[in-house]
CSV table of C-alpha atoms in Angstrom, one decimal:
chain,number,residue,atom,x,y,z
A,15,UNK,CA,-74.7,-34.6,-16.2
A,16,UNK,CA,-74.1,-32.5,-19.1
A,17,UNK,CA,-71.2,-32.2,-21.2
A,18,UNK,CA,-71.1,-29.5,-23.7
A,19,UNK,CA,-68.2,-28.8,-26.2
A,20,UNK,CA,-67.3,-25.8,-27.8
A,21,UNK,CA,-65.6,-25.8,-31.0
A,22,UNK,CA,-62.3,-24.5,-28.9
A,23,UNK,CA,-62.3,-28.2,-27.0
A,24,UNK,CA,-63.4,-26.2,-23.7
A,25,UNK,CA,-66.2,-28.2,-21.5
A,26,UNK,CA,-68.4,-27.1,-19.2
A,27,UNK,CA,-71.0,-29.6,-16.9
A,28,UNK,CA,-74.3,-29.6,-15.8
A,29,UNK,CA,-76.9,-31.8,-14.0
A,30,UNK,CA,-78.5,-34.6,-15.6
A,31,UNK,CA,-82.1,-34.9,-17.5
A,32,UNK,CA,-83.9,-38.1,-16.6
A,33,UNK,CA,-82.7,-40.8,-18.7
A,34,UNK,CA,-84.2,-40.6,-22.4
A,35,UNK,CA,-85.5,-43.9,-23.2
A,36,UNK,CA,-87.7,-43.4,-19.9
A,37,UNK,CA,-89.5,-40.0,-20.6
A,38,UNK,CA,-91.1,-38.0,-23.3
A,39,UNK,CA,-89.1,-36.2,-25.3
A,40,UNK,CA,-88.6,-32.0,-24.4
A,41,UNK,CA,-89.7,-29.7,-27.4
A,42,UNK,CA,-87.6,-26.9,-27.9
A,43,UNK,CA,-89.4,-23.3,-28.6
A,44,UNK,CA,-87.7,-20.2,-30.5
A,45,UNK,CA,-90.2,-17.1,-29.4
A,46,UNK,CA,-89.1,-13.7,-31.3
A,47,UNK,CA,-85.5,-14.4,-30.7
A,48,UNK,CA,-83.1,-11.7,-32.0
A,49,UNK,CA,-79.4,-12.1,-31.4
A,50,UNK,CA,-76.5,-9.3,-32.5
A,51,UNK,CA,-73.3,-9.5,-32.5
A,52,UNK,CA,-71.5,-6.2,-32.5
A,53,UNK,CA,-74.5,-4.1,-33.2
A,54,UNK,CA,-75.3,-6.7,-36.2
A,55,UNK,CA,-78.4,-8.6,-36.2
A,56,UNK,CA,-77.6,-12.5,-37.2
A,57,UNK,CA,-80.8,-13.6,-36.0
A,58,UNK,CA,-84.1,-11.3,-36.4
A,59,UNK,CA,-86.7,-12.5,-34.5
A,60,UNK,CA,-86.9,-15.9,-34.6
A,61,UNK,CA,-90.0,-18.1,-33.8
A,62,UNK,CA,-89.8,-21.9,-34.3
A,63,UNK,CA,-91.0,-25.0,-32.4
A,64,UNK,CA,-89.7,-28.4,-32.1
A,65,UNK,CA,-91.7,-31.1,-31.2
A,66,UNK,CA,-90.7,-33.5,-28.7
A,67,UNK,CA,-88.9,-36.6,-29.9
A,68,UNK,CA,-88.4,-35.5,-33.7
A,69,UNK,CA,-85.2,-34.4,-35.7
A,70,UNK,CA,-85.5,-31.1,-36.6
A,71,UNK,CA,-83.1,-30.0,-39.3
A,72,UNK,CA,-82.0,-26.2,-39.4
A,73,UNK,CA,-80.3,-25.2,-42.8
A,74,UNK,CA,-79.5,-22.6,-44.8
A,75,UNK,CA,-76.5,-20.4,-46.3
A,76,UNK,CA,-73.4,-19.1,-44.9
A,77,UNK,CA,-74.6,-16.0,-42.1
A,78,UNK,CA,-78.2,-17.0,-42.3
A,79,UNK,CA,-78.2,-17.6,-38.8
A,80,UNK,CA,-78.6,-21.4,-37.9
A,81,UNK,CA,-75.7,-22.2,-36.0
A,82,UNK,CA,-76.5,-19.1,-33.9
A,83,UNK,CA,-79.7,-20.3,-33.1
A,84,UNK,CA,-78.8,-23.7,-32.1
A,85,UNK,CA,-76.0,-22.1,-30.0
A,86,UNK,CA,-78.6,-19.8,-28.4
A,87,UNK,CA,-80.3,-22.9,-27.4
A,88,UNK,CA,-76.8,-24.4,-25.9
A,89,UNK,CA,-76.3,-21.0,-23.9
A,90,UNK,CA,-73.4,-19.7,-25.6
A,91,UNK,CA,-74.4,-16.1,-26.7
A,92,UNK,CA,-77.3,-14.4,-24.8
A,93,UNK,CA,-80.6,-12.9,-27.1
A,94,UNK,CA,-80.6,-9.2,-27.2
A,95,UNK,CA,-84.7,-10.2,-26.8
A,96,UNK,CA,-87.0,-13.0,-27.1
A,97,UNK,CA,-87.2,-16.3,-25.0
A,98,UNK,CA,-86.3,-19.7,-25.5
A,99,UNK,CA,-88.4,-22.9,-23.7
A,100,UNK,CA,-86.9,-26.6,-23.5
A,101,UNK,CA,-90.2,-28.0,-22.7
A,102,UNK,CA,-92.0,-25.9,-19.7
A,103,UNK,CA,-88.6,-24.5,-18.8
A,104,UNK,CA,-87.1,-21.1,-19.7
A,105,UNK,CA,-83.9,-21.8,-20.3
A,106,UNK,CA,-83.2,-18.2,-21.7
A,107,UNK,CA,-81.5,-16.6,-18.6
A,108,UNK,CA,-79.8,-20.0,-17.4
A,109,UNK,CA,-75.8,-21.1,-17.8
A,110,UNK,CA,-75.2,-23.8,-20.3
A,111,UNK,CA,-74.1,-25.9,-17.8
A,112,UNK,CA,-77.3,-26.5,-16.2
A,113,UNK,CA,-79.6,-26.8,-19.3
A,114,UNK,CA,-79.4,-30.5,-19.3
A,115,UNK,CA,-78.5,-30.8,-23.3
A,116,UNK,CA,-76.0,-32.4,-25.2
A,117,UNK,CA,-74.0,-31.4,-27.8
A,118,UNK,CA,-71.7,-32.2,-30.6
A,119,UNK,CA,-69.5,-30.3,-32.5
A,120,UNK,CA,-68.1,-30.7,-36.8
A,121,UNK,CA,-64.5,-31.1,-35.1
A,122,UNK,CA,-65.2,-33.8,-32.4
A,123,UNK,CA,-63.7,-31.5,-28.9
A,124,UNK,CA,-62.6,-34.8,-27.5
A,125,UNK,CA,-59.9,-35.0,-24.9
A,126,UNK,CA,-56.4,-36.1,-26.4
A,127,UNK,CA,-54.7,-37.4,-22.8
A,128,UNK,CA,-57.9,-39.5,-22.1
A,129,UNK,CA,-59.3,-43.2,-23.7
A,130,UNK,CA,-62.5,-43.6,-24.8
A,131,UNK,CA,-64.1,-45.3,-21.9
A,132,UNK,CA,-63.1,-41.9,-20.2
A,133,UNK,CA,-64.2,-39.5,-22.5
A,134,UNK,CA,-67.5,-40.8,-22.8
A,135,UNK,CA,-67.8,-40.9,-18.4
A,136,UNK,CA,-66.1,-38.0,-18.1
A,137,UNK,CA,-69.7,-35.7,-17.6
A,138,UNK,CA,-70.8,-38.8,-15.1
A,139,UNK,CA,-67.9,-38.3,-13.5
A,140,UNK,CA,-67.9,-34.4,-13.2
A,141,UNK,CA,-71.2,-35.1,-10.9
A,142,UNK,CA,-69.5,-38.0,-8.9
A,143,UNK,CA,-72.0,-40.4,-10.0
A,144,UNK,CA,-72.0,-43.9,-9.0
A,145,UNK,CA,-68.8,-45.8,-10.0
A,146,UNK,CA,-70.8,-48.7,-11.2
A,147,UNK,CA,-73.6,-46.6,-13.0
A,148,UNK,CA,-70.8,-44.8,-15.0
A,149,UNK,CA,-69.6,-47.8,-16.2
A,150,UNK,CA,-72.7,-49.4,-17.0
A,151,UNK,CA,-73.7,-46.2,-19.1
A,152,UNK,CA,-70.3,-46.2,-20.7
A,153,UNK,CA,-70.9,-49.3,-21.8
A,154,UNK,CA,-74.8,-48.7,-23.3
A,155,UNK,CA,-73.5,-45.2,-24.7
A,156,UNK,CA,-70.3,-47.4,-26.5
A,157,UNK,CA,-72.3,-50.1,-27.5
A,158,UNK,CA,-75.1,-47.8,-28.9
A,159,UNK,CA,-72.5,-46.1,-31.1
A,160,UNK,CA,-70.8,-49.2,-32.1
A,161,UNK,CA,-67.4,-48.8,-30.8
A,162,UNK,CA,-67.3,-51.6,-27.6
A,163,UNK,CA,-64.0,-52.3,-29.2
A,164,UNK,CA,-62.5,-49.2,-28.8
A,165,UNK,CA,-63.4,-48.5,-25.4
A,166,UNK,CA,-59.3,-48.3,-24.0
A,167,UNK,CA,-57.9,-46.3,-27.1
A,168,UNK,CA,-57.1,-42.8,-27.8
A,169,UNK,CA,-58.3,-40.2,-29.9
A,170,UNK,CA,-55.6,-40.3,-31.7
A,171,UNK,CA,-55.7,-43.6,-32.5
A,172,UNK,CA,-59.2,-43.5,-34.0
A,173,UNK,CA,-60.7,-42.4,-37.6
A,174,UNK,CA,-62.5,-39.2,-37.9
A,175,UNK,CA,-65.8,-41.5,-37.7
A,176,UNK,CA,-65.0,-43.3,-35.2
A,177,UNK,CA,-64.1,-39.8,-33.0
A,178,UNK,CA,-67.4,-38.5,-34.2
A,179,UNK,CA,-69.1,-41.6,-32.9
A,180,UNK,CA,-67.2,-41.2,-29.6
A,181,UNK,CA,-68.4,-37.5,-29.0
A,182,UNK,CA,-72.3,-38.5,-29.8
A,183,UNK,CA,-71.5,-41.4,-26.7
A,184,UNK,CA,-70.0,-38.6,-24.5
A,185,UNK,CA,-72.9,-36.4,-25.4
A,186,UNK,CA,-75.9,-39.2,-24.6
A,187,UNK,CA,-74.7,-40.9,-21.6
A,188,UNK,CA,-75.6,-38.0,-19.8
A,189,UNK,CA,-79.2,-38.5,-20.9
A,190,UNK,CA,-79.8,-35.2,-22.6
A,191,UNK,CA,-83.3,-34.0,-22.6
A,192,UNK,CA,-82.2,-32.4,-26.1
A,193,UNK,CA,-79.6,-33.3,-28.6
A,194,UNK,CA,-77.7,-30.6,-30.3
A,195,UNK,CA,-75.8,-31.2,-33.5
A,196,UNK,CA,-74.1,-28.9,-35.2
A,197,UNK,CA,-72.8,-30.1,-38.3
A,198,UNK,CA,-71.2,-32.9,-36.9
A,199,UNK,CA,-70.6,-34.6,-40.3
A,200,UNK,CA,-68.6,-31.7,-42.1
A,201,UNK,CA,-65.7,-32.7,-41.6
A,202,UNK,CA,-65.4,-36.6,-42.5
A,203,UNK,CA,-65.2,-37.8,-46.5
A,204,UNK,CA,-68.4,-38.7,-48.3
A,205,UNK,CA,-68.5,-42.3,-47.6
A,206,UNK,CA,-68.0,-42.2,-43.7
A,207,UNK,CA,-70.7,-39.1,-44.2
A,208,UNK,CA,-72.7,-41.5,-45.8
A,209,UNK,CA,-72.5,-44.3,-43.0
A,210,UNK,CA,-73.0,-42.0,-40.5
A,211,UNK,CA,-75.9,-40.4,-41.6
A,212,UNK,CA,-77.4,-43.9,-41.5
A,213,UNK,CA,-75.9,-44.7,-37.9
A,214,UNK,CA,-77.9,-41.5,-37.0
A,215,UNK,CA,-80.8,-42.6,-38.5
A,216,UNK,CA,-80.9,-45.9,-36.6
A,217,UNK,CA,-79.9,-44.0,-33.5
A,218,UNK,CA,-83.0,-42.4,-32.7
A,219,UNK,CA,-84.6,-45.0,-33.8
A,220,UNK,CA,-83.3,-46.9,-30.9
A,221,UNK,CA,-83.7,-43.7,-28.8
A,222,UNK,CA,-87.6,-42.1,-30.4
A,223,UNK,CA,-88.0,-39.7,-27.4
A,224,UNK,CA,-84.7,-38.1,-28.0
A,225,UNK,CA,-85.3,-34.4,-29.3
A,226,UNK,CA,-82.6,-33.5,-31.8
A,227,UNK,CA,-82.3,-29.8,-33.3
A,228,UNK,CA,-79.3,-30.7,-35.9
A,229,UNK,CA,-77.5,-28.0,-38.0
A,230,UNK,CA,-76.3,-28.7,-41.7
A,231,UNK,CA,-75.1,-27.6,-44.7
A,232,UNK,CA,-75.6,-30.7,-46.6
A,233,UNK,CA,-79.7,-30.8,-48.0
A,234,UNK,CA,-79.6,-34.6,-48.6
A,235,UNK,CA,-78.4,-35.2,-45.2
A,236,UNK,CA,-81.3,-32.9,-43.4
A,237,UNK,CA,-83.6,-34.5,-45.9
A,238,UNK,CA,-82.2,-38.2,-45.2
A,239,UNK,CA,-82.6,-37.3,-41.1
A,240,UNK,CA,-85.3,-34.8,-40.5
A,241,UNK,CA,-88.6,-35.5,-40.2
A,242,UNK,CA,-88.9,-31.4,-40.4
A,243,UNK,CA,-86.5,-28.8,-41.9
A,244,UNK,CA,-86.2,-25.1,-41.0
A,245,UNK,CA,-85.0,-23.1,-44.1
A,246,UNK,CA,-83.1,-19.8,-42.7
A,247,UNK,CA,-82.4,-16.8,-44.7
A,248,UNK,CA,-80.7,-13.5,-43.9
A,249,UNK,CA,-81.5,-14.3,-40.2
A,250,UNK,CA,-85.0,-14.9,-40.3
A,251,UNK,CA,-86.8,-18.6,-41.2
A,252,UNK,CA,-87.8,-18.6,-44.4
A,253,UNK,CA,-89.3,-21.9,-44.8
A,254,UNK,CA,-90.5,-24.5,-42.7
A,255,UNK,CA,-92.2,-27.8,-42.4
A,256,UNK,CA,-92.1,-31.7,-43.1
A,257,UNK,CA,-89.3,-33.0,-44.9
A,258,UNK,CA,-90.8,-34.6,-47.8
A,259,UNK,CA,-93.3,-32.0,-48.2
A,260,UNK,CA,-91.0,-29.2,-48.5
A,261,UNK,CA,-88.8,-30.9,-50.8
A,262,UNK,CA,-92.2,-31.7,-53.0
A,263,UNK,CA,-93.7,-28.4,-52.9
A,264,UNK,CA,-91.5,-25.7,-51.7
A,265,UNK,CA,-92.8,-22.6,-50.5
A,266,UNK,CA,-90.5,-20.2,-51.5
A,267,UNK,CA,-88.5,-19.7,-54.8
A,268,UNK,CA,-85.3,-19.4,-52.3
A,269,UNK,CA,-86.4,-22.8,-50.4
A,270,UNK,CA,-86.9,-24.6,-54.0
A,271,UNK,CA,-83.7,-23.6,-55.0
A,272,UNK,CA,-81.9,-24.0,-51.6
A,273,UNK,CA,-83.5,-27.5,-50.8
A,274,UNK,CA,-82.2,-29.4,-53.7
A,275,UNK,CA,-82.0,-28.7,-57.4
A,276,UNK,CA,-84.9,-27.4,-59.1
A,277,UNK,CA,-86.1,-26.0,-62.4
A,278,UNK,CA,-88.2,-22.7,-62.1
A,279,UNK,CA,-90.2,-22.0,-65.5
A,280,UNK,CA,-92.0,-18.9,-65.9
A,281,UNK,CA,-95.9,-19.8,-66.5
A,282,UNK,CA,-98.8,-17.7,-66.8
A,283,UNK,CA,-102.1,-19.7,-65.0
A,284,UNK,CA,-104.8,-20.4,-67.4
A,285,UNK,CA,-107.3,-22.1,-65.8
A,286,UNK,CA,-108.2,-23.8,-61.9
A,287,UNK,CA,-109.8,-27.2,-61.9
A,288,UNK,CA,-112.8,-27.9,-60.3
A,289,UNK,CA,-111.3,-29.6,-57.6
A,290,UNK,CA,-108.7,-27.5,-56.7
A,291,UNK,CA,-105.6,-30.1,-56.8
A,292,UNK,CA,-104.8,-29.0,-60.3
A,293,UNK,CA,-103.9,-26.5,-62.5
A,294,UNK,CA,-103.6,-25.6,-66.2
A,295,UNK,CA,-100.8,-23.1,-67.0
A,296,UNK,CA,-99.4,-21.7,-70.1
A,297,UNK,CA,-95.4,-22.3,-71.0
A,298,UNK,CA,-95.1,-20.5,-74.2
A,299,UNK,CA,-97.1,-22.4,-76.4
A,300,UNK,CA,-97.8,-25.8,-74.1
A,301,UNK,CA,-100.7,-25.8,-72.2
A,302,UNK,CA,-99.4,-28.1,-68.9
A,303,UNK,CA,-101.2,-29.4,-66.0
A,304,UNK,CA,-99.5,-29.1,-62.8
A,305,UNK,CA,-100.4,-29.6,-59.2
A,306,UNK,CA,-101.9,-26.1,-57.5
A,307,UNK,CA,-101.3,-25.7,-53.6
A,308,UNK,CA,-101.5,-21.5,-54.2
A,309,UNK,CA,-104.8,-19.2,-54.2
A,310,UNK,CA,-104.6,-17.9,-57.6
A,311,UNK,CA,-106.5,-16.4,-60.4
A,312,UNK,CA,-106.6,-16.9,-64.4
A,313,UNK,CA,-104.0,-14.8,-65.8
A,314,UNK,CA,-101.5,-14.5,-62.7
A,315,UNK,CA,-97.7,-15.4,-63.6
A,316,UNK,CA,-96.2,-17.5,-61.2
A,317,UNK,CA,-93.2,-20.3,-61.3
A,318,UNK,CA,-93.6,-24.2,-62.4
A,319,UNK,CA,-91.2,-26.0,-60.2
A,320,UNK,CA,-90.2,-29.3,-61.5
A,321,UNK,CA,-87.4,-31.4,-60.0
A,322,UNK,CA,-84.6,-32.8,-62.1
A,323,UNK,CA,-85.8,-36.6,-61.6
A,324,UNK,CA,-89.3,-36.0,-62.3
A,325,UNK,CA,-88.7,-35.0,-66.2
A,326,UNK,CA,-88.8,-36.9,-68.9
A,327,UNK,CA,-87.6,-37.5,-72.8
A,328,UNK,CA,-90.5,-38.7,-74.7
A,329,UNK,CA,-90.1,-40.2,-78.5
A,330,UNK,CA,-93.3,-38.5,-79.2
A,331,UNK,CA,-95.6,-35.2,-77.9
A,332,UNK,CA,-97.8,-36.3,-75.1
A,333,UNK,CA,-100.4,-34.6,-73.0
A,334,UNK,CA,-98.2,-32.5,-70.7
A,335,UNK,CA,-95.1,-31.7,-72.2
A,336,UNK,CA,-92.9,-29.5,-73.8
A,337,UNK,CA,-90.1,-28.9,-76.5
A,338,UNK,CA,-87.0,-28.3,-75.6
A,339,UNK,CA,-83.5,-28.2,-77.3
A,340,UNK,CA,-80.6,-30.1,-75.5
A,341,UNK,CA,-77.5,-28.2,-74.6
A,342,UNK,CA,-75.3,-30.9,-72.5
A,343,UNK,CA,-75.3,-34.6,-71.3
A,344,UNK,CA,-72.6,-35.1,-68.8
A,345,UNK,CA,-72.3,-39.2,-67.4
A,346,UNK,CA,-71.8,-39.6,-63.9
A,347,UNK,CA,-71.7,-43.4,-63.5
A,348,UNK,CA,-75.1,-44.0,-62.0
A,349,UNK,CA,-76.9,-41.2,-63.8
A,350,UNK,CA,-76.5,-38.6,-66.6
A,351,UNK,CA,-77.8,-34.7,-66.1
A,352,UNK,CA,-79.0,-33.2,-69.1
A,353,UNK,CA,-78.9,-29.7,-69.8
A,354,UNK,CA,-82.0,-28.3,-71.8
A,355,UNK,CA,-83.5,-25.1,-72.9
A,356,UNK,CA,-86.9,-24.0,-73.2
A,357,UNK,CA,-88.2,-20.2,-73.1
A,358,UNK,CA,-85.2,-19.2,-73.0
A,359,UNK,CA,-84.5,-20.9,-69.4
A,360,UNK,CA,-82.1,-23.7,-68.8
A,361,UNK,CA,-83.8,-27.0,-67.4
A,362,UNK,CA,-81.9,-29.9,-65.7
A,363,UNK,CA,-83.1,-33.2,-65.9
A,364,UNK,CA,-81.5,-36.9,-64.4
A,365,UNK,CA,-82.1,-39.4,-66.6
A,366,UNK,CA,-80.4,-43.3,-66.6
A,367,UNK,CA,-76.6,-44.0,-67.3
A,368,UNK,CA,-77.8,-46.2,-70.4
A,369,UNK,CA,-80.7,-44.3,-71.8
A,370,UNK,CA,-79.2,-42.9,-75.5
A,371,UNK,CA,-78.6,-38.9,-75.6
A,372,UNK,CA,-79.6,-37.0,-78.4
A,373,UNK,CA,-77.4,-34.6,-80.0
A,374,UNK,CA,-76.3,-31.4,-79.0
A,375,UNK,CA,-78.5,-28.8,-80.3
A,376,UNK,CA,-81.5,-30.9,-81.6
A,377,UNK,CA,-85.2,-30.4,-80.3
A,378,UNK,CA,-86.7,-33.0,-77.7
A,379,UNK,CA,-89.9,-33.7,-76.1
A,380,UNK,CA,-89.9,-33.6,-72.6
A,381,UNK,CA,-92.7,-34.8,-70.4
A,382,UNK,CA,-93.9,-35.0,-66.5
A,383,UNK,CA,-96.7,-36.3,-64.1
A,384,UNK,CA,-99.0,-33.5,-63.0
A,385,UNK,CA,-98.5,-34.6,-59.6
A,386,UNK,CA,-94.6,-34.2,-60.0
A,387,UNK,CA,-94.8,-30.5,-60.3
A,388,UNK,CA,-96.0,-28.0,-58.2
A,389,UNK,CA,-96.7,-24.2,-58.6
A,390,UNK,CA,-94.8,-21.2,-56.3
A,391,UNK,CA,-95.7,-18.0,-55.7
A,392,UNK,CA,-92.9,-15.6,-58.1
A,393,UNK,CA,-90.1,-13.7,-56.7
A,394,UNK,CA,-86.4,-12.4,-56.8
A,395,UNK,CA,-84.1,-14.9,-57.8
A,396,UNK,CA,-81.8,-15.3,-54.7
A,397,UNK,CA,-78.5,-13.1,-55.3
């Protein structure tokens, strides 16, 4: 039985997937989806696959279309083409009440006039299930979530965390064949963000075939969770792949600048090496070596990407640097961002609380592992 929440509180209810710690986990596939609302295209035909049992993160800005797509998947608005699969099934032309998902929403849709315990059965008990299984899933889903304790209290009587943890119960004790979570964090404070990405995290750990497609805003938290993020962009993916991989060597000037901070340098390639892992590129004067993923020739201008945490101030030149002058060092407890410039771009870099800044204005030698960097194909600055 299936419980899905809209962000209006409404519920609908649908017949249970076999129980998700007994089978294999149902990918969930995108093919050439386009949705419109109103004669505007929000999603332009979307392809994407999620593999069974694995967190799949879709970001991206405001109106790039992720939270329509994930709602596609849920039912609630109907592709103007394309078809979307949970596992061998087409689910495109089916109600959402019998797609056998769950779902959870940033503002919690639990029901005010019922406890806990009831909210978290209340799907079970939309199919008249078994009094005794109901309350033996109640009791997993409760315990699973951490909140045994809270079993005969209200809503209202309950953190925002604690309501979140509540709706993730309602939505698993139905035994979802795929979890859908759109930005279900958005709405608590940075710490109980911060626990909960963690509780999360250990939740499909204890539940590895559970397939999760999970919606954010927040980069670290996709990156924390995902073990693959979809980048979207004007309604079409712009990125995709691994986590870590992504986050190491973007594919896209938008995805390096949307999936965490990163400094973009204007090089000119100079020369491949032999074994086609590196490259040497002009910066100005410097002659760097940097990490090469791209087919490219002597001579073509590209970008140098080169995360904030991966620079560093050196005393004196070294092999693969560069000069820079400092413009700002702000202190933020546990580290301190420094503003540089170099070739007339301006260059972040995180360096330790207690390391001593130089001055404002003077020259600097900044330095970073070939490895650390990689190279990506030139394009508009996102605007």
């Amino acid at each position: 039985m299936l419980t899905i929440a809209d962000r209006d509180g409404a519920a609908s209810v649908a017949p249970s997937a076999t129980q998700a710690a007994e089978v294999a986990g149902s990918s969930i596939d995108f093919e050439d989806v386009t949705v419109s609302y109103g004669g505007t295209v929000v999603l332009d035909r979307f392809s994407l696959s999620v593999a069974p049992g694995e967190i799949l993160a879709l970001i991206g800005p405001s109106g790039s279309g992720k939270t329509t797509a994930l709602r596609a998947v849920a039912g609630f608005v109907r592709p103007a083409s394309g078809r979307i699969r949970i596992g061998e099934q087409d689910i495109t032309d089916i109600p959402p009440y019998a797609r056998g998902l769950g779902m959870v929403v940033q503002n919690y849709a639990l029901f005010p006039h019922m406890r806990v315990d009831q909210n978290v059965a209340f799907g079970l008990r939309a199919q008249n299930a078994d009094p005794a299984l109901i309350a033996t899933r109640v009791g997993e889903c409760l315990e699973l979530v951490g909140m045994s304790s809270f079993a005969r209290r209200y809503p209202a009587q309950l953190s925002g965390g604690q309501q979140q943890r509540v709706a993730i119960a309602r939505a698993l004790a139905i035994r979802p064949r795929v979890l859908l979570l759109d930005e279900p964090l958005s709405a608590l404070d940075a710490q109980i963000r911060r626990n909960m990405v963690e509780e999360l995290g250990r939740l499909h750990r204890d539940l590895p075939n559970l397939t999760v497609l999970y919606v954010t805003h927040d980069q670290s938290e996709a990156l924390t969770l995902a073990d693959r993020i979809a980048i979207l962009r004007d309604g079409r993916l712009n990125a995709f792949g691994p986590s870590r991989s992504l986050y190491q060597a973007p594919t896209s000037r938008f995805a390096a600048e949307f999936l965490g901070r990163a400094n973009l340098l204007p090089v000119t390639v100079s020369q491949l090496d032999a074994d086609g892992v590196l490259a040497r590129v002009r910066l100005g004067e410097h002659s760097l070596s940097v990490r090469c993923e791209l087919q490219l020739a002597p001579g073509h201008g590209c970008l140098l990407c080169i995360r904030p945490h991966a620079l560093r101030l050196a005393d004196l030149p070294t092999g693969n640097g560069f000069r820079a002058t400092v413009e700002t060092a702000l202190w933020q407890g546990d580290t301190q961002n420094v503003t540089l410039r170099v070739e007339g771009v301006a260059l972040n870099l995180t360096v330790s609380p207690s390391q001593a800044m130089p001055e404002r204005g003077s020259a600097v030698w900044v330095d970073f592992a070939p490895h650390e960097a990689t190279l990506i194909a030139d394009e508009p600055a996102h605007g």
